Amino acid sequence: MLDWAQGVMSGPAIRESVKTLAELSGLFRDQRAYAAMNPEREIYRVRVWAPVSAGEEGGLFWGVTLLQPGKVGDEYFMTHGHFHVNRTRAEYYATVAGQGMLMRMNGQRTTWGEAMAPGTIHYIRGEHAHRVVNVGTEPLIFWACWGSDAGYHYGAIRELGFGAAVVERDGKPAIVPCE
Ligand SMILES: [Fe+2]
């Protein structure tokens, strides 16, 4: 069962995981601000329905992410972000609440943002890394569908990050290139 607007899925097959600030170490620009915050703070929560095993060819996963509002220094809270291990595997994101920025990056590290708001749907090509940023003041809730054989390649993001960050400038979100 789903509650679309609240980002809730219930049933015995649903798995839920929480990402805390501690699990996003090294990803935010302002390390001093990061160190001053509660490492146990919840940044986002994911609920997934995986009807088949991870890695099974041709299956689909279904999930929802609730990304909290907030900032580390001037940088908005965001998901870790990843490439798919199998770069032919695409993904849909459909937003139901909040204001966000979908950051996409190609293999040459060219990075850009696309606005997320209730009613937007994004098709993410398999070769693009993707990360979601909450640029609003309410939880950002978006549903997703992706291939069970897409896989998650986090290492490239952990080592090099994205080519741009989303920060608050004069009270508004701005995309700034990373060094
Ligand atoms: Fe993905």
PDB file of N, CA, C and O and ligand atoms in Angstrom, residues 82-84 89-91 93 124 128 130 146 150-152, ligand 1:
ATOM      1  N   HIS A  82      24.951   8.803  -6.853  1.00  0.00           N
ATOM      2  CA  HIS A  82      25.667   7.641  -7.399  1.00  0.00           C
ATOM      3  C   HIS A  82      25.545   7.603  -8.906  1.00  0.00           C
ATOM      4  O   HIS A  82      24.655   8.207  -9.495  1.00  0.00           O
ATOM      5  N   PHE A  83      26.483   6.880  -9.501  1.00  0.00           N
ATOM      6  CA  PHE A  83      26.301   6.358 -10.857  1.00  0.00           C
ATOM      7  C   PHE A  83      25.672   4.982 -10.714  1.00  0.00           C
ATOM      8  O   PHE A  83      25.797   4.334  -9.667  1.00  0.00           O
ATOM      9  N   HIS A  84      25.030   4.494 -11.742  1.00  0.00           N
ATOM     10  CA  HIS A  84      24.653   3.090 -11.779  1.00  0.00           C
ATOM     11  C   HIS A  84      25.860   2.281 -12.248  1.00  0.00           C
ATOM     12  O   HIS A  84      26.616   2.729 -13.101  1.00  0.00           O
ATOM     13  N   ARG A  89      21.314   1.469 -17.491  1.00  0.00           N
ATOM     14  CA  ARG A  89      20.078   1.358 -16.721  1.00  0.00           C
ATOM     15  C   ARG A  89      19.613   2.729 -16.229  1.00  0.00           C
ATOM     16  O   ARG A  89      20.267   3.368 -15.416  1.00  0.00           O
ATOM     17  N   ALA A  90      18.448   3.133 -16.714  1.00  0.00           N
ATOM     18  CA  ALA A  90      17.895   4.458 -16.409  1.00  0.00           C
ATOM     19  C   ALA A  90      17.030   4.397 -15.153  1.00  0.00           C
ATOM     20  O   ALA A  90      16.889   3.343 -14.514  1.00  0.00           O
ATOM     21  N   GLU A  91      16.444   5.547 -14.809  1.00  0.00           N
ATOM     22  CA  GLU A  91      15.652   5.645 -13.574  1.00  0.00           C
ATOM     23  C   GLU A  91      14.652   6.794 -13.714  1.00  0.00           C
ATOM     24  O   GLU A  91      14.960   7.811 -14.336  1.00  0.00           O
ATOM     25  N   TYR A  93      12.352   9.608 -11.492  1.00  0.00           N
ATOM     26  CA  TYR A  93      12.063  10.268 -10.221  1.00  0.00           C
ATOM     27  C   TYR A  93      10.784  11.082 -10.402  1.00  0.00           C
ATOM     28  O   TYR A  93      10.694  11.874 -11.348  1.00  0.00           O
ATOM     29  N   ILE A 124      16.098   9.816 -15.842  1.00  0.00           N
ATOM     30  CA  ILE A 124      17.546   9.938 -15.686  1.00  0.00           C
ATOM     31  C   ILE A 124      18.210   8.874 -16.535  1.00  0.00           C
ATOM     32  O   ILE A 124      18.055   7.666 -16.263  1.00  0.00           O
ATOM     33  N   HIS A 128      24.176   8.885 -16.412  1.00  0.00           N
ATOM     34  CA  HIS A 128      24.311  10.095 -15.604  1.00  0.00           C
ATOM     35  C   HIS A 128      24.299   9.779 -14.110  1.00  0.00           C
ATOM     36  O   HIS A 128      23.374   9.129 -13.618  1.00  0.00           O
ATOM     37  N   HIS A 130      23.478  10.861 -10.360  1.00  0.00           N
ATOM     38  CA  HIS A 130      22.343  11.657  -9.897  1.00  0.00           C
ATOM     39  C   HIS A 130      22.366  11.797  -8.389  1.00  0.00           C
ATOM     40  O   HIS A 130      22.713  10.871  -7.666  1.00  0.00           O
ATOM     41  N   TRP A 146      13.606   2.028 -10.749  1.00  0.00           N
ATOM     42  CA  TRP A 146      14.885   1.756 -11.397  1.00  0.00           C
ATOM     43  C   TRP A 146      15.094   0.256 -11.544  1.00  0.00           C
ATOM     44  O   TRP A 146      14.402  -0.550 -10.901  1.00  0.00           O
ATOM     45  N   ALA A 150      20.595  -2.329 -12.016  1.00  0.00           N
ATOM     46  CA  ALA A 150      21.301  -1.050 -12.220  1.00  0.00           C
ATOM     47  C   ALA A 150      22.544  -0.982 -11.329  1.00  0.00           C
ATOM     48  O   ALA A 150      23.627  -0.633 -11.781  1.00  0.00           O
ATOM     49  N   GLY A 151      22.392  -1.320 -10.071  1.00  0.00           N
ATOM     50  CA  GLY A 151      23.518  -1.252  -9.130  1.00  0.00           C
ATOM     51  C   GLY A 151      23.815   0.180  -8.729  1.00  0.00           C
ATOM     52  O   GLY A 151      23.326   1.137  -9.347  1.00  0.00           O
ATOM     53  N   TYR A 152      24.606   0.323  -7.689  1.00  0.00           N
ATOM     54  CA  TYR A 152      24.950   1.659  -7.173  1.00  0.00           C
ATOM     55  C   TYR A 152      26.466   1.764  -7.102  1.00  0.00           C
ATOM     56  O   TYR A 152      27.101   0.975  -6.407  1.00  0.00           O
TER      57      TYR A 152
HETATM   58 FE    FE B   1      19.948   5.654  -9.198  1.00  0.00          FE
END
